Amino acid sequence: MARSPAHATLLLVVAVVAAAACWTTAAGENEEVAEICKKTSYPEVCIATAGKQASKYGATVDPLAVLNMQVDAFAMRTEAARKHLTEAVKTATPKGAKALDLCDSLYLDVEDNLGAARRAIGFKDAVTIRAMMGMAAQDMQGCDEQFRKVGEKNPMDHFNRSLLEMSEICRSLSNMI
């Protein structure tokens, strides 16, 4: 059975309209996240990290939802840092390996701080959230300090910088709740 050019055109139009409808919904969610993230200390990082979590939080996108998204992204980034650390320690010098061992302990502390921050989010306790994020930032700085002491380049530097930025974003978002 041959199809007419009009039939093919109609199918194409329907496909384009359906795709546009799906795109509009996704873009709308990201636009709401972006508007909130623009008010943080690192808007581009906030949009990139929290925006990936937007679909998990339903229709309501407010500063509290974006804070939850950011804490989830922070936890995933911390987990990725720990995985990278296990590889980095294999090629590290003895002094570097000792510093990485301390960094691993500090990343575990960060994960504990994120757990406390999640509980504080449930109570909308902005003061505790800011305190937990401050402690997380100190942990990353402690890891960096260990490498300065041994005089080596920190293989975790890229992770620590992004985690510090994420902690600042969380602090900014906590001021909005």
PDB file of C-alpha atoms in Angstrom:
ATOM      1  CA  MET A   1       0.000   0.000   0.000  1.00  0.00           C
ATOM      2  CA  ALA A   2       1.567   3.287  -1.103  1.00  0.00           C
ATOM      3  CA  ARG A   3       1.344   6.348   1.102  1.00  0.00           C
ATOM      4  CA  SER A   4       0.692   9.768  -0.273  1.00  0.00           C
ATOM      5  CA  PRO A   5       3.100  12.677   0.322  1.00  0.00           C
ATOM      6  CA  ALA A   6       0.343  14.365   2.321  1.00  0.00           C
ATOM      7  CA  HIS A   7       0.144  11.349   4.635  1.00  0.00           C
ATOM      8  CA  ALA A   8       3.925  11.409   5.189  1.00  0.00           C
ATOM      9  CA  THR A   9       3.790  15.150   5.878  1.00  0.00           C
ATOM     10  CA  LEU A  10       0.976  14.665   8.381  1.00  0.00           C
ATOM     11  CA  LEU A  11       2.984  11.990  10.198  1.00  0.00           C
ATOM     12  CA  LEU A  12       5.994  14.280  10.307  1.00  0.00           C
ATOM     13  CA  VAL A  13       3.926  17.157  11.733  1.00  0.00           C
ATOM     14  CA  VAL A  14       2.448  14.890  14.426  1.00  0.00           C
ATOM     15  CA  ALA A  15       5.933  13.668  15.378  1.00  0.00           C
ATOM     16  CA  VAL A  16       7.271  17.230  15.609  1.00  0.00           C
ATOM     17  CA  VAL A  17       4.320  18.399  17.738  1.00  0.00           C
ATOM     18  CA  ALA A  18       4.708  15.410  20.084  1.00  0.00           C
ATOM     19  CA  ALA A  19       8.444  16.029  20.454  1.00  0.00           C
ATOM     20  CA  ALA A  20       7.866  19.735  21.085  1.00  0.00           C
ATOM     21  CA  ALA A  21       5.330  18.954  23.809  1.00  0.00           C
ATOM     22  CA  CYS A  22       7.838  16.705  25.584  1.00  0.00           C
ATOM     23  CA  TRP A  23      10.622  19.263  25.208  1.00  0.00           C
ATOM     24  CA  THR A  24       8.481  22.094  26.604  1.00  0.00           C
ATOM     25  CA  THR A  25       7.797  20.187  29.822  1.00  0.00           C
ATOM     26  CA  ALA A  26      11.456  19.327  30.362  1.00  0.00           C
ATOM     27  CA  ALA A  27      12.615  22.832  29.517  1.00  0.00           C
ATOM     28  CA  GLY A  28      10.030  24.305  31.903  1.00  0.00           C
ATOM     29  CA  GLU A  29      11.349  22.244  34.786  1.00  0.00           C
ATOM     30  CA  ASN A  30      14.907  23.261  34.019  1.00  0.00           C
ATOM     31  CA  GLU A  31      13.878  26.891  33.694  1.00  0.00           C
ATOM     32  CA  GLU A  32      12.431  26.826  37.223  1.00  0.00           C
ATOM     33  CA  VAL A  33      15.614  25.225  38.553  1.00  0.00           C
ATOM     34  CA  ALA A  34      17.695  27.749  36.610  1.00  0.00           C
ATOM     35  CA  GLU A  35      15.779  30.707  38.045  1.00  0.00           C
ATOM     36  CA  ILE A  36      16.484  29.521  41.587  1.00  0.00           C
ATOM     37  CA  CYS A  37      20.087  28.563  40.800  1.00  0.00           C
ATOM     38  CA  LYS A  38      20.780  32.040  39.387  1.00  0.00           C
ATOM     39  CA  LYS A  39      20.538  33.329  42.959  1.00  0.00           C
ATOM     40  CA  THR A  40      23.348  31.065  44.211  1.00  0.00           C
ATOM     41  CA  SER A  41      27.081  31.632  44.366  1.00  0.00           C
ATOM     42  CA  TYR A  42      27.790  29.248  41.438  1.00  0.00           C
ATOM     43  CA  PRO A  43      24.694  29.326  39.207  1.00  0.00           C
ATOM     44  CA  GLU A  44      26.201  27.328  36.331  1.00  0.00           C
ATOM     45  CA  VAL A  45      27.259  24.488  38.627  1.00  0.00           C
ATOM     46  CA  CYS A  46      23.885  24.558  40.388  1.00  0.00           C
ATOM     47  CA  ILE A  47      21.979  24.332  37.107  1.00  0.00           C
ATOM     48  CA  ALA A  48      24.190  21.544  35.800  1.00  0.00           C
ATOM     49  CA  THR A  49      24.036  19.442  38.972  1.00  0.00           C
ATOM     50  CA  ALA A  50      20.586  20.134  40.406  1.00  0.00           C
ATOM     51  CA  GLY A  51      18.943  20.210  36.987  1.00  0.00           C
ATOM     52  CA  LYS A  52      19.862  16.557  36.459  1.00  0.00           C
ATOM     53  CA  GLN A  53      17.843  15.689  39.578  1.00  0.00           C
ATOM     54  CA  ALA A  54      14.718  17.710  38.676  1.00  0.00           C
ATOM     55  CA  SER A  55      12.638  14.812  37.394  1.00  0.00           C
ATOM     56  CA  LYS A  56      12.828  13.075  40.799  1.00  0.00           C
ATOM     57  CA  TYR A  57      11.065  15.896  42.633  1.00  0.00           C
ATOM     58  CA  GLY A  58       7.713  16.166  40.897  1.00  0.00           C
ATOM     59  CA  ALA A  59       5.945  19.304  39.801  1.00  0.00           C
ATOM     60  CA  THR A  60       6.923  21.668  42.624  1.00  0.00           C
ATOM     61  CA  VAL A  61      10.265  23.328  42.069  1.00  0.00           C
ATOM     62  CA  ASP A  62      11.076  25.711  44.889  1.00  0.00           C
ATOM     63  CA  PRO A  63      14.311  26.512  46.759  1.00  0.00           C
ATOM     64  CA  LEU A  64      13.727  23.586  49.137  1.00  0.00           C
ATOM     65  CA  ALA A  65      13.342  21.150  46.224  1.00  0.00           C
ATOM     66  CA  VAL A  66      16.455  22.550  44.528  1.00  0.00           C
ATOM     67  CA  LEU A  67      18.356  22.223  47.825  1.00  0.00           C
ATOM     68  CA  ASN A  68      17.328  18.564  47.979  1.00  0.00           C
ATOM     69  CA  MET A  69      18.450  18.138  44.366  1.00  0.00           C
ATOM     70  CA  GLN A  70      21.776  19.771  45.144  1.00  0.00           C
ATOM     71  CA  VAL A  71      22.378  17.626  48.234  1.00  0.00           C
ATOM     72  CA  ASP A  72      21.678  14.521  46.138  1.00  0.00           C
ATOM     73  CA  ALA A  73      24.136  15.720  43.495  1.00  0.00           C
ATOM     74  CA  PHE A  74      26.675  16.547  46.223  1.00  0.00           C
ATOM     75  CA  ALA A  75      26.374  13.007  47.607  1.00  0.00           C
ATOM     76  CA  MET A  76      26.872  11.500  44.145  1.00  0.00           C
ATOM     77  CA  ARG A  77      29.919  13.684  43.544  1.00  0.00           C
ATOM     78  CA  THR A  78      31.367  12.671  46.915  1.00  0.00           C
ATOM     79  CA  GLU A  79      30.852   9.010  46.038  1.00  0.00           C
ATOM     80  CA  ALA A  80      32.576   9.577  42.691  1.00  0.00           C
ATOM     81  CA  ALA A  81      35.483  11.242  44.516  1.00  0.00           C
ATOM     82  CA  ARG A  82      35.868   8.215  46.777  1.00  0.00           C
ATOM     83  CA  LYS A  83      35.910   5.902  43.756  1.00  0.00           C
ATOM     84  CA  HIS A  84      38.564   8.065  42.089  1.00  0.00           C
ATOM     85  CA  LEU A  85      40.566   8.041  45.315  1.00  0.00           C
ATOM     86  CA  THR A  86      40.748   4.229  45.349  1.00  0.00           C
ATOM     87  CA  GLU A  87      42.355   4.377  41.909  1.00  0.00           C
ATOM     88  CA  ALA A  88      44.658   7.297  42.744  1.00  0.00           C
ATOM     89  CA  VAL A  89      46.074   5.556  45.816  1.00  0.00           C
ATOM     90  CA  LYS A  90      47.377   2.707  43.616  1.00  0.00           C
ATOM     91  CA  THR A  91      49.917   4.992  41.944  1.00  0.00           C
ATOM     92  CA  ALA A  92      50.588   7.385  44.820  1.00  0.00           C
ATOM     93  CA  THR A  93      53.863   7.812  46.647  1.00  0.00           C
ATOM     94  CA  PRO A  94      53.888   6.596  50.265  1.00  0.00           C
ATOM     95  CA  LYS A  95      53.349  10.161  51.513  1.00  0.00           C
ATOM     96  CA  GLY A  96      50.624  10.700  48.928  1.00  0.00           C
ATOM     97  CA  ALA A  97      48.933   7.426  49.899  1.00  0.00           C
ATOM     98  CA  LYS A  98      48.904   8.504  53.543  1.00  0.00           C
ATOM     99  CA  ALA A  99      47.347  11.847  52.553  1.00  0.00           C
ATOM    100  CA  LEU A 100      44.764  10.039  50.398  1.00  0.00           C
ATOM    101  CA  ASP A 101      43.891   7.790  53.321  1.00  0.00           C
ATOM    102  CA  LEU A 102      43.078  10.886  55.372  1.00  0.00           C
ATOM    103  CA  CYS A 103      41.119  12.324  52.435  1.00  0.00           C
ATOM    104  CA  ASP A 104      39.030   9.150  52.330  1.00  0.00           C
ATOM    105  CA  SER A 105      38.182   9.606  56.013  1.00  0.00           C
ATOM    106  CA  LEU A 106      37.262  13.205  55.322  1.00  0.00           C
ATOM    107  CA  TYR A 107      34.972  12.169  52.444  1.00  0.00           C
ATOM    108  CA  LEU A 108      33.246   9.783  54.855  1.00  0.00           C
ATOM    109  CA  ASP A 109      32.752  12.772  57.166  1.00  0.00           C
ATOM    110  CA  VAL A 110      31.259  14.692  54.239  1.00  0.00           C
ATOM    111  CA  GLU A 111      28.779  11.868  53.677  1.00  0.00           C
ATOM    112  CA  ASP A 112      27.817  12.044  57.374  1.00  0.00           C
ATOM    113  CA  ASN A 113      27.394  15.813  57.081  1.00  0.00           C
ATOM    114  CA  LEU A 114      25.146  15.353  54.055  1.00  0.00           C
ATOM    115  CA  GLY A 115      23.000  12.924  56.036  1.00  0.00           C
ATOM    116  CA  ALA A 116      22.639  15.497  58.799  1.00  0.00           C
ATOM    117  CA  ALA A 117      21.839  18.166  56.205  1.00  0.00           C
ATOM    118  CA  ARG A 118      19.101  15.954  54.723  1.00  0.00           C
ATOM    119  CA  ARG A 119      17.532  15.558  58.160  1.00  0.00           C
ATOM    120  CA  ALA A 120      17.765  19.330  58.697  1.00  0.00           C
ATOM    121  CA  ILE A 121      16.081  19.945  55.323  1.00  0.00           C
ATOM    122  CA  GLY A 122      13.119  17.922  56.577  1.00  0.00           C
ATOM    123  CA  PHE A 123      12.763  20.438  59.417  1.00  0.00           C
ATOM    124  CA  LYS A 124      13.651  23.444  57.231  1.00  0.00           C
ATOM    125  CA  ASP A 125      16.516  24.072  59.649  1.00  0.00           C
ATOM    126  CA  ALA A 126      18.655  26.430  57.592  1.00  0.00           C
ATOM    127  CA  VAL A 127      21.167  27.030  60.406  1.00  0.00           C
ATOM    128  CA  THR A 128      22.024  23.330  60.677  1.00  0.00           C
ATOM    129  CA  ILE A 129      22.192  22.990  56.896  1.00  0.00           C
ATOM    130  CA  ARG A 130      24.686  25.860  56.707  1.00  0.00           C
ATOM    131  CA  ALA A 131      26.730  24.366  59.562  1.00  0.00           C
ATOM    132  CA  MET A 132      26.875  20.955  57.865  1.00  0.00           C
ATOM    133  CA  MET A 133      27.925  22.527  54.578  1.00  0.00           C
ATOM    134  CA  GLY A 134      30.597  24.541  56.375  1.00  0.00           C
ATOM    135  CA  MET A 135      31.938  21.356  57.945  1.00  0.00           C
ATOM    136  CA  ALA A 136      31.908  19.610  54.554  1.00  0.00           C
ATOM    137  CA  ALA A 137      33.911  22.495  53.077  1.00  0.00           C
ATOM    138  CA  GLN A 138      36.443  22.201  55.911  1.00  0.00           C
ATOM    139  CA  ASP A 139      36.843  18.508  55.117  1.00  0.00           C
ATOM    140  CA  MET A 140      37.737  19.233  51.486  1.00  0.00           C
ATOM    141  CA  GLN A 141      40.153  21.924  52.595  1.00  0.00           C
ATOM    142  CA  GLY A 142      41.677  19.446  55.068  1.00  0.00           C
ATOM    143  CA  CYS A 143      42.333  17.032  52.223  1.00  0.00           C
ATOM    144  CA  ASP A 144      44.023  19.769  50.208  1.00  0.00           C
ATOM    145  CA  GLU A 145      46.101  20.769  53.241  1.00  0.00           C
ATOM    146  CA  GLN A 146      47.514  17.254  53.589  1.00  0.00           C
ATOM    147  CA  PHE A 147      48.950  17.461  50.094  1.00  0.00           C
ATOM    148  CA  ARG A 148      50.413  20.902  50.730  1.00  0.00           C
ATOM    149  CA  LYS A 149      52.165  19.460  53.804  1.00  0.00           C
ATOM    150  CA  VAL A 150      53.756  16.608  51.827  1.00  0.00           C
ATOM    151  CA  GLY A 151      54.558  18.893  48.881  1.00  0.00           C
ATOM    152  CA  GLU A 152      52.661  16.908  46.263  1.00  0.00           C
ATOM    153  CA  LYS A 153      49.933  17.706  43.771  1.00  0.00           C
ATOM    154  CA  ASN A 154      46.549  16.610  45.077  1.00  0.00           C
ATOM    155  CA  PRO A 155      44.968  14.101  42.659  1.00  0.00           C
ATOM    156  CA  MET A 156      41.620  14.977  44.263  1.00  0.00           C
ATOM    157  CA  ASP A 157      41.899  18.708  43.558  1.00  0.00           C
ATOM    158  CA  HIS A 158      39.291  18.722  40.775  1.00  0.00           C
ATOM    159  CA  PHE A 159      36.794  16.905  42.993  1.00  0.00           C
ATOM    160  CA  ASN A 160      37.527  19.090  45.999  1.00  0.00           C
ATOM    161  CA  ARG A 161      37.014  22.297  44.039  1.00  0.00           C
ATOM    162  CA  SER A 162      33.648  21.162  42.681  1.00  0.00           C
ATOM    163  CA  LEU A 163      32.564  19.863  46.104  1.00  0.00           C
ATOM    164  CA  LEU A 164      33.497  23.197  47.695  1.00  0.00           C
ATOM    165  CA  GLU A 165      31.377  24.978  45.100  1.00  0.00           C
ATOM    166  CA  MET A 166      28.485  22.601  45.758  1.00  0.00           C
ATOM    167  CA  SER A 167      28.719  23.252  49.503  1.00  0.00           C
ATOM    168  CA  GLU A 168      28.507  26.992  48.828  1.00  0.00           C
ATOM    169  CA  ILE A 169      25.484  26.456  46.570  1.00  0.00           C
ATOM    170  CA  CYS A 170      23.766  24.528  49.368  1.00  0.00           C
ATOM    171  CA  ARG A 171      24.529  27.334  51.792  1.00  0.00           C
ATOM    172  CA  SER A 172      23.039  29.862  49.350  1.00  0.00           C
ATOM    173  CA  LEU A 173      19.925  27.726  48.857  1.00  0.00           C
ATOM    174  CA  SER A 174      19.501  27.301  52.619  1.00  0.00           C
ATOM    175  CA  ASN A 175      19.208  31.083  52.871  1.00  0.00           C
ATOM    176  CA  MET A 176      16.156  30.904  50.574  1.00  0.00           C
ATOM    177  CA  ILE A 177      14.077  28.482  52.650  1.00  0.00           C
TER     178      ILE A 177
END
